[in-house]
Tab-separated table of C-alpha atoms and ligand atoms in Angstrom:
chain	number	residue	atom	x	y	z
D	1	MET	CA	0.000	0.000	0.000
D	2	ALA	CA	2.951	2.300	0.781
D	3	GLU	CA	6.461	2.012	2.199
D	4	GLY	CA	5.965	0.157	5.509
D	5	ALA	CA	2.369	-0.826	4.709
D	6	VAL	CA	1.303	-4.215	3.382
D	7	LEU	CA	-2.055	-5.786	2.559
D	8	LEU	CA	-2.050	-9.575	3.087
D	9	HIS	CA	-4.987	-10.933	1.100
D	10	GLY	CA	-6.856	-13.804	2.763
D	11	PHE	CA	-4.207	-14.260	5.469
D	12	ALA	CA	-6.778	-14.885	8.243
D	13	LYS	CA	-9.012	-17.234	6.223
D	14	PRO	CA	-7.391	-20.500	7.418
D	15	VAL	CA	-8.215	-19.649	11.065
D	16	GLU	CA	-11.604	-17.949	10.578
D	17	VAL	CA	-13.535	-20.576	12.537
D	18	ASP	CA	-11.262	-20.275	15.598
D	19	LEU	CA	-11.326	-16.486	15.441
D	20	LEU	CA	-15.108	-16.345	15.351
D	21	ALA	CA	-15.516	-18.836	18.212
D	22	ASP	CA	-13.089	-16.839	20.362
D	23	LEU	CA	-14.789	-13.594	19.367
D	24	ARG	CA	-18.118	-14.965	20.594
D	25	ASP	CA	-16.591	-15.677	24.033
D	26	ILE	CA	-15.082	-12.200	24.255
D	27	VAL	CA	-18.331	-10.469	23.355
D	28	GLU	CA	-20.198	-12.453	26.018
D	29	GLN	CA	-17.865	-11.035	28.667
D	30	ALA	CA	-17.403	-7.571	27.176
D	31	PRO	CA	-20.339	-6.672	24.896
D	32	PHE	CA	-20.068	-4.280	21.957
D	33	ARG	CA	-20.991	-0.701	22.831
D	34	HIS	CA	-21.085	2.638	21.035
D	35	MET	CA	-18.539	4.839	22.771
D	36	VAL	CA	-18.677	8.616	22.905
D	37	THR	CA	-15.877	10.842	21.587
D	38	PRO	CA	-14.410	13.687	23.678
D	39	GLY	CA	-16.486	15.999	21.451
D	40	GLY	CA	-19.688	14.256	22.600
D	41	HIS	CA	-20.479	12.298	19.428
D	42	GLN	CA	-21.559	8.691	19.661
D	43	MET	CA	-19.475	6.551	17.301
D	44	SER	CA	-21.303	4.651	14.544
D	45	VAL	CA	-18.854	1.761	15.047
D	46	ALA	CA	-19.520	-0.432	18.105
D	47	MET	CA	-16.404	-1.479	20.044
D	48	THR	CA	-15.002	-3.843	22.605
D	49	ASN	CA	-11.475	-5.035	23.429
D	50	CYS	CA	-9.425	-7.990	24.499
D	51	GLY	CA	-5.899	-8.159	25.878
D	52	GLY	CA	-4.145	-6.547	28.814
D	53	LEU	CA	-5.221	-3.107	27.668
D	54	GLY	CA	-8.263	-1.818	25.820
D	55	TRP	CA	-8.753	1.404	23.894
D	56	VAL	CA	-11.586	3.540	25.228
D	57	THR	CA	-13.031	6.958	24.553
D	58	ASP	CA	-15.425	9.054	26.611
D	59	ARG	CA	-16.056	12.742	27.338
D	60	THR	CA	-12.664	12.965	29.092
D	61	GLY	CA	-10.610	11.761	26.124
D	62	TYR	CA	-9.000	8.700	24.541
D	63	ARG	CA	-6.910	6.268	26.560
D	64	TYR	CA	-5.876	2.669	27.119
D	65	ASP	CA	-7.373	1.050	30.204
D	66	ALA	CA	-6.874	-2.408	31.734
D	67	ASP	CA	-10.550	-2.485	32.784
D	68	ASP	CA	-13.765	-2.352	30.818
D	69	PRO	CA	-15.557	0.775	32.054
D	70	GLU	CA	-18.952	-0.907	31.466
D	71	THR	CA	-18.302	-3.954	33.661
D	72	GLY	CA	-15.474	-2.678	35.894
D	73	LYS	CA	-13.645	-5.924	35.149
D	74	PRO	CA	-10.418	-6.484	33.211
D	75	TRP	CA	-10.886	-6.893	29.465
D	76	PRO	CA	-11.042	-10.556	28.381
D	77	ALA	CA	-7.619	-12.077	27.724
D	78	MET	CA	-6.289	-12.078	24.170
D	79	PRO	CA	-6.938	-15.597	22.848
D	80	PRO	CA	-3.975	-17.495	21.368
D	81	SER	CA	-5.769	-17.650	17.992
D	82	PHE	CA	-5.799	-13.831	17.874
D	83	ARG	CA	-2.250	-13.350	19.145
D	84	GLU	CA	-0.656	-15.954	16.895
D	85	LEU	CA	-2.370	-14.596	13.797
D	86	ALA	CA	-1.283	-11.023	14.569
D	87	GLU	CA	2.301	-12.055	15.230
D	88	GLN	CA	2.478	-14.112	12.040
D	89	ALA	CA	0.987	-11.315	9.946
D	90	ALA	CA	3.447	-8.780	11.362
D	91	ASP	CA	6.320	-11.161	10.694
D	92	HIS	CA	5.120	-11.672	7.134
D	93	ALA	CA	4.959	-7.928	6.605
D	94	GLY	CA	8.547	-7.523	7.788
D	95	PHE	CA	7.924	-6.540	11.423
D	96	GLY	CA	9.444	-9.421	13.380
D	97	GLY	CA	8.987	-9.684	17.161
D	98	PHE	CA	5.591	-7.967	17.307
D	99	SER	CA	3.982	-8.622	20.692
D	100	PRO	CA	0.573	-6.926	20.960
D	101	ASP	CA	-0.865	-6.066	24.372
D	102	ALA	CA	-4.143	-4.621	23.059
D	103	CYS	CA	-6.762	-5.691	20.546
D	104	LEU	CA	-9.542	-3.259	19.702
D	105	ILE	CA	-12.543	-4.993	18.160
D	106	ASN	CA	-14.706	-2.850	15.876
D	107	ARG	CA	-18.173	-3.828	14.631
D	108	TYR	CA	-19.551	-2.049	11.568
D	109	GLN	CA	-23.173	-2.411	10.598
D	110	PRO	CA	-24.358	-0.982	7.251
D	111	GLY	CA	-23.727	2.770	7.202
D	112	ALA	CA	-21.132	2.727	10.008
D	113	ARG	CA	-17.872	4.481	9.211
D	114	MET	CA	-14.640	5.584	10.784
D	115	SER	CA	-13.353	9.009	9.924
D	116	LEU	CA	-9.700	9.654	9.070
D	117	HIS	CA	-7.455	9.461	12.123
D	118	GLN	CA	-3.964	8.486	13.222
D	119	ASP	CA	-3.340	5.703	15.741
D	120	GLU	CA	-1.308	7.780	18.150
D	121	ASP	CA	-2.456	6.825	21.650
D	122	GLU	CA	0.289	4.196	21.958
D	123	GLU	CA	3.514	4.825	23.889
D	124	ASP	CA	5.769	3.407	21.269
D	125	PHE	CA	5.456	3.847	17.507
D	126	ALA	CA	8.166	1.244	16.804
D	127	ALA	CA	5.558	-1.534	16.729
D	128	PRO	CA	3.235	-1.792	13.719
D	129	ILE	CA	-0.571	-1.863	13.622
D	130	VAL	CA	-2.072	-5.185	12.500
D	131	SER	CA	-5.658	-4.933	11.302
D	132	VAL	CA	-7.790	-8.005	10.472
D	133	SER	CA	-10.984	-7.745	8.410
D	134	LEU	CA	-13.849	-10.224	8.809
D	135	GLY	CA	-17.327	-10.275	7.309
D	136	LEU	CA	-18.659	-7.703	4.840
D	137	PRO	CA	-16.103	-5.939	2.617
D	138	ALA	CA	-15.165	-2.341	3.313
D	139	ILE	CA	-13.289	0.490	1.661
D	140	PHE	CA	-10.140	1.335	3.609
D	141	LEU	CA	-9.046	4.943	3.225
D	142	PHE	CA	-5.285	5.087	3.531
D	143	GLY	CA	-3.921	8.604	3.608
D	144	GLY	CA	-0.609	10.269	4.240
D	145	LEU	CA	1.069	11.805	7.259
D	146	LYS	CA	-0.990	14.989	6.928
D	147	ARG	CA	-4.771	15.020	7.368
D	148	SER	CA	-5.089	16.950	4.117
D	149	ASP	CA	-3.317	14.250	2.037
D	150	THR	CA	-5.846	12.585	-0.275
D	151	PRO	CA	-6.341	8.979	0.868
D	152	ARG	CA	-6.025	6.023	-1.469
D	153	ARG	CA	-8.868	3.500	-1.397
D	154	PHE	CA	-8.336	-0.234	-0.842
D	155	ARG	CA	-11.025	-2.872	-0.688
D	156	LEU	CA	-10.690	-4.986	2.478
D	157	GLN	CA	-12.384	-8.366	2.269
D	158	HIS	CA	-13.064	-11.141	4.737
D	159	GLY	CA	-9.722	-12.586	5.832
D	160	ASP	CA	-7.555	-9.697	4.655
D	161	ILE	CA	-4.949	-8.243	7.003
D	162	ALA	CA	-3.451	-4.772	6.668
D	163	VAL	CA	-0.168	-4.097	8.471
D	164	TRP	CA	1.372	-0.630	8.709
D	165	GLY	CA	4.443	0.449	10.639
D	166	GLY	CA	7.832	2.101	10.283
D	167	PRO	CA	7.503	5.084	7.944
D	168	ALA	CA	3.753	4.376	7.571
D	169	ARG	CA	2.981	4.017	11.286
D	170	LEU	CA	1.324	7.430	11.648
D	171	ARG	CA	-0.503	7.575	8.336
D	172	PHE	CA	-4.089	8.788	8.506
D	173	HIS	CA	-6.644	6.061	7.800
D	174	GLY	CA	-10.353	5.380	8.042
D	175	ILE	CA	-13.264	3.331	6.722
D	176	ALA	CA	-15.897	4.590	4.250
D	177	PRO	CA	-19.570	4.041	5.208
D	178	LEU	CA	-20.179	0.300	5.102
D	179	ALA	CA	-22.301	-0.880	2.194
D	180	ASP	CA	-25.139	-3.226	3.051
D	181	GLY	CA	-24.775	-6.898	2.222
D	182	GLU	CA	-24.927	-10.373	3.638
D	183	HIS	CA	-21.797	-12.322	4.544
D	184	ALA	CA	-21.972	-16.124	4.719
D	185	LEU	CA	-20.378	-16.338	8.193
D	186	LEU	CA	-21.103	-12.957	9.733
D	187	GLY	CA	-24.340	-11.715	8.189
D	188	ARG	CA	-24.884	-7.960	7.860
D	189	GLN	CA	-21.736	-6.765	9.552
D	190	ARG	CA	-18.013	-6.279	9.341
D	191	ILE	CA	-15.710	-7.054	12.249
D	192	ASN	CA	-12.240	-5.549	12.467
D	193	LEU	CA	-9.560	-6.670	14.927
D	194	THR	CA	-6.863	-4.048	15.439
D	195	PHE	CA	-3.769	-5.223	17.274
D	196	ARG	CA	-1.423	-2.722	18.874
D	197	LYS	CA	1.411	-2.514	21.287
D	198	ALA	CA	0.023	0.186	23.569
D	199	LEU	CA	2.762	0.207	26.238
M	1	SIN	C1	-9.287	1.456	13.024
M	1	SIN	O1	-8.569	2.267	12.437
M	1	SIN	O2	-9.311	1.343	14.266
M	1	SIN	C2	-10.208	0.548	12.268
M	1	SIN	C3	-9.816	0.234	10.882
M	1	SIN	C4	-10.721	-0.799	10.276
M	1	SIN	O3	-11.869	-0.953	10.708
M	1	SIN	O4	-10.299	-1.486	9.333
M	2	FE2	FE1	-7.012	3.317	13.476
């Protein structure tokens, strides 16, 4: 996609059944919810997390937190199926030794979108971002290092993994409004798993 950014087509397909079973367990413990931005807007994407740290937003700002603010309990552990896939994808993309401590799980229903942003709430930008797409296809907007840079558009399909790090680590990115459709395994939704090293 750019220097330091790779799209691995179908990389997650061989483990889709394990991923979806583990996802079901996570969502039972930490249900999807629509978080509120510091500006007071409710996000169209529903979110939850697994791993030692979870990304959260509320009226006070963005942060990583070990506990789910809805339940007061730690986020569910990151399942081995998730961790191994993320580590292998990073390796494949040229980022050996990736060890994520956070996995943000995004659920898009038709019409949901994510506006252009940088992933910059992590302590350390040496580690890449590993982003797994499941379910309905989406248009990934992959911009430059300035918000005003015109993004390129990439179609992300079920099983695709995007990895960006190094010189691409702080590129702006987002998701165009999700088109309606029906996916054989996931129905009318897209799930995205975003692995980070937050600390
Ligand atoms: C994100 O940037 O957190 C989500 C990207 C995606 O849904 O593919
Ligand atoms: Fe992001």
